[in-house]
Short mmCIF file of C-alpha atoms and ligand atoms in Angstrom, two decimals:
data_model
loop_
_atom_site.label_atom_id
_atom_site.label_comp_id
_atom_site.label_asym_id
_atom_site.label_seq_id
_atom_site.Cartn_x
_atom_site.Cartn_y
_atom_site.Cartn_z
CA PRO A 228 -24.04 -16.55 -9.67
CA LEU A 229 -23.90 -16.05 -6.62
CA LYS A 230 -22.76 -12.21 -5.77
CA LEU A 231 -19.68 -12.68 -3.15
CA GLY A 232 -17.96 -10.08 -0.60
CA MET A 233 -14.84 -11.70 0.60
CA MET A 234 -13.22 -10.30 4.04
CA ALA A 235 -9.28 -11.12 4.68
CA SER A 236 -6.93 -10.55 7.68
CA GLY A 237 -4.00 -12.40 6.35
CA SER A 238 -2.42 -14.57 3.52
CA GLY A 239 -5.73 -14.97 1.63
CA SER A 240 -5.39 -18.38 1.14
CA ASN A 241 -8.71 -19.61 1.31
CA PHE A 242 -9.61 -16.07 -0.57
CA GLU A 243 -7.54 -17.82 -3.55
CA ALA A 244 -9.02 -21.16 -2.98
CA ILE A 245 -12.55 -19.63 -3.22
CA ALA A 246 -11.53 -17.80 -6.83
CA GLN A 247 -9.49 -20.75 -8.29
CA ALA A 248 -13.30 -23.00 -7.13
CA ILE A 249 -14.98 -20.13 -9.50
CA ALA A 250 -12.37 -20.36 -12.46
CA ASP A 251 -12.83 -24.13 -12.25
CA ARG A 252 -16.53 -23.67 -12.59
CA GLN A 253 -17.07 -25.60 -9.25
CA LEU A 254 -18.84 -22.78 -7.35
CA ASN A 255 -21.28 -20.63 -9.56
CA ALA A 256 -20.64 -17.53 -7.87
CA ASN A 257 -18.43 -14.23 -8.79
CA ILE A 258 -16.85 -12.76 -6.27
CA GLN A 259 -17.62 -8.92 -6.52
CA VAL A 260 -14.80 -7.10 -3.81
CA LEU A 261 -12.38 -7.83 -1.05
CA ILE A 262 -12.56 -5.76 2.09
CA TYR A 263 -8.83 -6.50 4.11
CA ASN A 264 -8.31 -4.70 6.91
CA ASN A 265 -4.70 -4.55 7.60
CA PRO A 266 -2.56 -2.77 5.57
CA ALA A 267 -0.04 -5.41 5.33
CA ALA A 268 -2.53 -8.86 4.29
CA LYS A 269 -1.40 -10.49 1.76
CA ALA A 270 -4.79 -11.11 0.25
CA ALA A 271 -4.79 -8.36 -1.15
CA ALA A 272 -2.09 -8.72 -3.53
CA ARG A 273 -3.66 -12.03 -4.51
CA ALA A 274 -6.92 -10.04 -5.14
CA ALA A 275 -4.45 -8.16 -7.55
CA ARG A 276 -3.79 -10.90 -9.40
CA TRP A 277 -7.54 -12.12 -9.91
CA HIS A 278 -8.41 -8.91 -11.02
CA ILE A 279 -10.97 -8.66 -8.28
CA PRO A 280 -10.90 -4.91 -6.04
CA ALA A 281 -9.61 -4.72 -2.54
CA VAL A 282 -10.77 -2.27 -0.77
CA LEU A 283 -8.82 -1.85 2.68
CA LEU A 284 -10.68 -0.83 5.60
CA ASN A 285 -8.35 -0.46 8.35
CA HIS A 286 -10.23 -1.14 12.03
CA ARG A 287 -6.97 1.50 13.89
CA ASP A 288 -9.29 4.20 11.43
CA PHE A 289 -12.65 3.33 13.10
CA ALA A 290 -13.63 4.70 16.45
CA SER A 291 -16.32 1.80 17.63
CA ARG A 292 -16.39 -1.88 15.76
CA GLU A 293 -19.76 -1.09 15.04
CA ALA A 294 -18.29 2.14 13.24
CA LEU A 295 -16.34 -0.59 11.56
CA ASP A 296 -18.99 -2.81 10.46
CA SER A 297 -21.15 0.45 9.21
CA ALA A 298 -17.81 1.20 6.39
CA ILE A 299 -17.95 -2.49 5.77
CA VAL A 300 -21.82 -2.99 5.57
CA GLN A 301 -21.22 0.28 2.86
CA THR A 302 -18.13 -1.16 1.14
CA LEU A 303 -20.33 -4.70 -0.06
CA ARG A 304 -23.24 -2.97 -0.70
CA ASP A 305 -21.61 -0.25 -2.79
CA HIS A 306 -20.19 -3.71 -5.19
CA ASP A 307 -23.44 -5.46 -4.93
CA VAL A 308 -22.66 -8.08 -2.81
CA GLU A 309 -25.33 -10.63 -1.67
CA TRP A 310 -23.38 -13.22 0.45
CA VAL A 311 -20.31 -12.55 2.86
CA ILE A 312 -17.27 -14.59 2.99
CA MET A 313 -15.06 -14.25 5.99
CA ALA A 314 -11.79 -15.72 4.97
CA GLY A 315 -9.53 -15.39 7.90
CA TRP A 316 -11.18 -12.33 9.17
CA MET A 317 -9.83 -12.12 12.96
CA ARG A 318 -12.04 -8.98 14.47
CA ILE A 319 -15.02 -9.70 15.85
CA VAL A 320 -18.11 -8.71 13.71
CA THR A 321 -21.16 -7.23 15.22
CA ASP A 322 -25.03 -6.94 14.44
CA VAL A 323 -24.34 -4.14 12.48
CA LEU A 324 -23.17 -6.33 9.60
CA ILE A 325 -25.02 -9.56 10.73
CA ASP A 326 -28.32 -7.72 10.66
CA ALA A 327 -27.48 -6.15 7.58
CA PHE A 328 -26.60 -9.45 5.77
CA ARG A 329 -29.40 -12.04 7.62
CA ASP A 330 -28.21 -15.73 7.30
CA ARG A 331 -25.74 -14.42 4.34
CA VAL A 332 -22.49 -14.19 6.01
CA ILE A 333 -20.37 -17.25 6.23
CA ASN A 334 -17.16 -17.90 8.17
CA ILE A 335 -13.77 -20.68 8.45
CA HIS A 336 -12.60 -21.35 11.74
CA PRO A 337 -9.40 -23.98 11.83
CA SER A 338 -11.44 -26.33 14.43
CA LEU A 339 -14.47 -29.00 15.10
CA LEU A 340 -16.56 -26.17 16.36
CA PRO A 341 -17.69 -26.49 19.06
CA SER A 342 -14.54 -26.79 20.25
CA PHE A 343 -11.87 -24.62 20.47
CA LYS A 344 -13.76 -20.95 19.76
CA GLY A 345 -11.90 -18.28 19.04
CA ALA A 346 -8.21 -16.53 17.72
CA HIS A 347 -6.25 -19.74 18.39
CA ALA A 348 -7.60 -22.90 17.94
CA ILE A 349 -5.02 -24.29 16.07
CA GLU A 350 -2.60 -23.86 19.21
CA GLN A 351 -5.42 -24.49 22.26
CA ALA A 352 -6.20 -27.86 19.88
CA PHE A 353 -2.65 -28.79 20.08
CA THR A 354 -1.90 -28.13 23.57
CA ALA A 355 -5.02 -29.56 24.49
CA GLY A 356 -3.48 -32.82 23.72
CA VAL A 357 -6.69 -34.18 21.05
CA LYS A 358 -5.94 -36.49 18.41
CA ILE A 359 -8.55 -34.75 15.72
CA THR A 360 -8.70 -31.90 15.11
CA GLY A 361 -10.24 -30.33 12.09
CA CYS A 362 -12.02 -27.11 10.57
CA THR A 363 -15.34 -25.79 9.78
CA VAL A 364 -17.86 -23.35 7.72
CA HIS A 365 -20.72 -22.00 9.70
CA LEU A 366 -23.47 -19.44 9.39
CA VAL A 367 -22.07 -16.10 11.41
CA ARG A 368 -24.40 -15.28 14.61
CA LEU A 369 -23.34 -12.59 17.21
CA GLU A 370 -21.93 -15.11 19.69
CA VAL A 371 -18.39 -16.21 18.01
CA ASP A 372 -17.63 -19.29 16.60
CA SER A 373 -21.49 -19.66 17.03
CA GLY A 374 -24.04 -20.32 14.25
CA GLN A 375 -25.30 -23.48 12.29
CA ILE A 376 -22.89 -25.32 10.80
CA LEU A 377 -22.92 -26.00 7.12
CA MET A 378 -19.80 -28.16 5.97
CA GLN A 379 -16.35 -29.63 8.45
CA ALA A 380 -13.47 -32.13 7.66
CA ALA A 381 -11.62 -33.45 10.49
CA VAL A 382 -7.51 -33.45 10.65
CA PRO A 383 -5.66 -36.18 12.86
CA ILE A 384 -3.02 -34.69 15.20
CA LEU A 385 -0.08 -36.63 14.25
CA PRO A 386 2.96 -37.11 16.98
CA ASP A 387 5.33 -35.40 15.28
CA ASP A 388 3.06 -32.46 14.27
CA THR A 389 4.06 -28.53 15.29
CA VAL A 390 1.97 -26.39 14.74
CA GLU A 391 2.98 -24.86 11.94
CA THR A 392 2.44 -28.96 10.33
CA LEU A 393 -0.49 -28.74 11.69
CA GLN A 394 -2.60 -25.42 10.12
CA ALA A 395 -0.78 -26.84 7.15
CA ARG A 396 -3.00 -29.80 7.24
CA ILE A 397 -6.56 -28.14 8.48
CA GLN A 398 -5.77 -25.52 5.97
CA VAL A 399 -5.55 -27.94 2.71
CA GLN A 400 -9.45 -29.16 3.94
CA GLU A 401 -10.30 -25.66 4.62
CA HIS A 402 -9.66 -24.96 0.96
CA ARG A 403 -11.45 -28.45 -0.37
CA ILE A 404 -14.60 -27.52 2.06
CA PHE A 405 -15.29 -23.73 1.47
CA PRO A 406 -16.46 -23.72 -1.52
CA GLN A 407 -18.55 -26.63 -1.04
CA ALA A 408 -20.13 -25.02 2.01
CA ILE A 409 -20.96 -21.89 -0.18
CA ALA A 410 -23.29 -23.86 -2.25
CA ILE A 411 -25.09 -25.40 0.42
CA ALA A 412 -25.56 -22.49 2.03
CA ALA A 413 -27.04 -20.88 -0.87
CA GLN A 414 -29.20 -23.95 -1.58
CA LEU A 415 -30.64 -23.30 2.25
C1 GAR B 1587 -7.88 -20.00 8.13
O1 GAR B 1587 -6.90 -21.29 8.60
C2 GAR B 1587 -8.86 -19.62 9.16
O2 GAR B 1587 -9.34 -20.57 9.44
C3 GAR B 1587 -8.58 -19.03 10.28
O3 GAR B 1587 -7.27 -17.93 9.46
C4 GAR B 1587 -7.17 -18.24 8.59
C5 GAR B 1587 -6.45 -17.63 7.57
O4 GAR B 1587 -5.80 -18.45 6.69
N1 GAR B 1587 -9.46 -18.06 10.99
C6 GAR B 1587 -9.40 -17.82 12.45
O5 GAR B 1587 -8.84 -18.31 12.75
C7 GAR B 1587 -11.18 -16.85 12.72
N2 GAR B 1587 -10.88 -17.08 13.92
P1 GAR B 1587 -5.66 -17.83 5.18
O6 GAR B 1587 -5.88 -16.23 5.21
O7 GAR B 1587 -4.45 -18.26 4.54
O8 GAR B 1587 -7.06 -17.57 4.16
#
């Protein structure tokens, strides 16, 4: 089984989808630990329900991005992690993390990269008026939202959509492709 270390900042629905895919034997893996940076992240309560250890590393307690990433690397190593899965991790990561887990850091982003990089991808696609957007799972490189694309899914933007309804439909696709993309990465 792949030994996964999950990183999340928010609701953790992607964390949950991966945990469920493992439970359903669609992905041969084990979640060793969840790291979260925001004390209010609902992801932590989800981890508790799955009996997965959760470690809070609050970015506000660290002097630099590198200092936070060193603590992340140490925590991942302490939990014997081999693959790092950024599931709604809203902090920019540095070479400290990327070099420690070379080609083994995976991110999900709510657009069809290379369009709409950054923290507001869904709003940007909505405002740009594109008719198709989606989500991308990719390997993490130093340059934000770059790196080899593992899987994408397209999502149409419908006439009656709001950012919220669009986000909900993108998330359905995220939950479907993320476990598959992790399996693909492990076979590269
Ligand atoms: C996901 O939609 C993910 O694509 C996005 O955050 C959401 C987290 O949802 N990530 C980014 O925007 C990264 N820049 P979740 O906490 O319910 O999994």
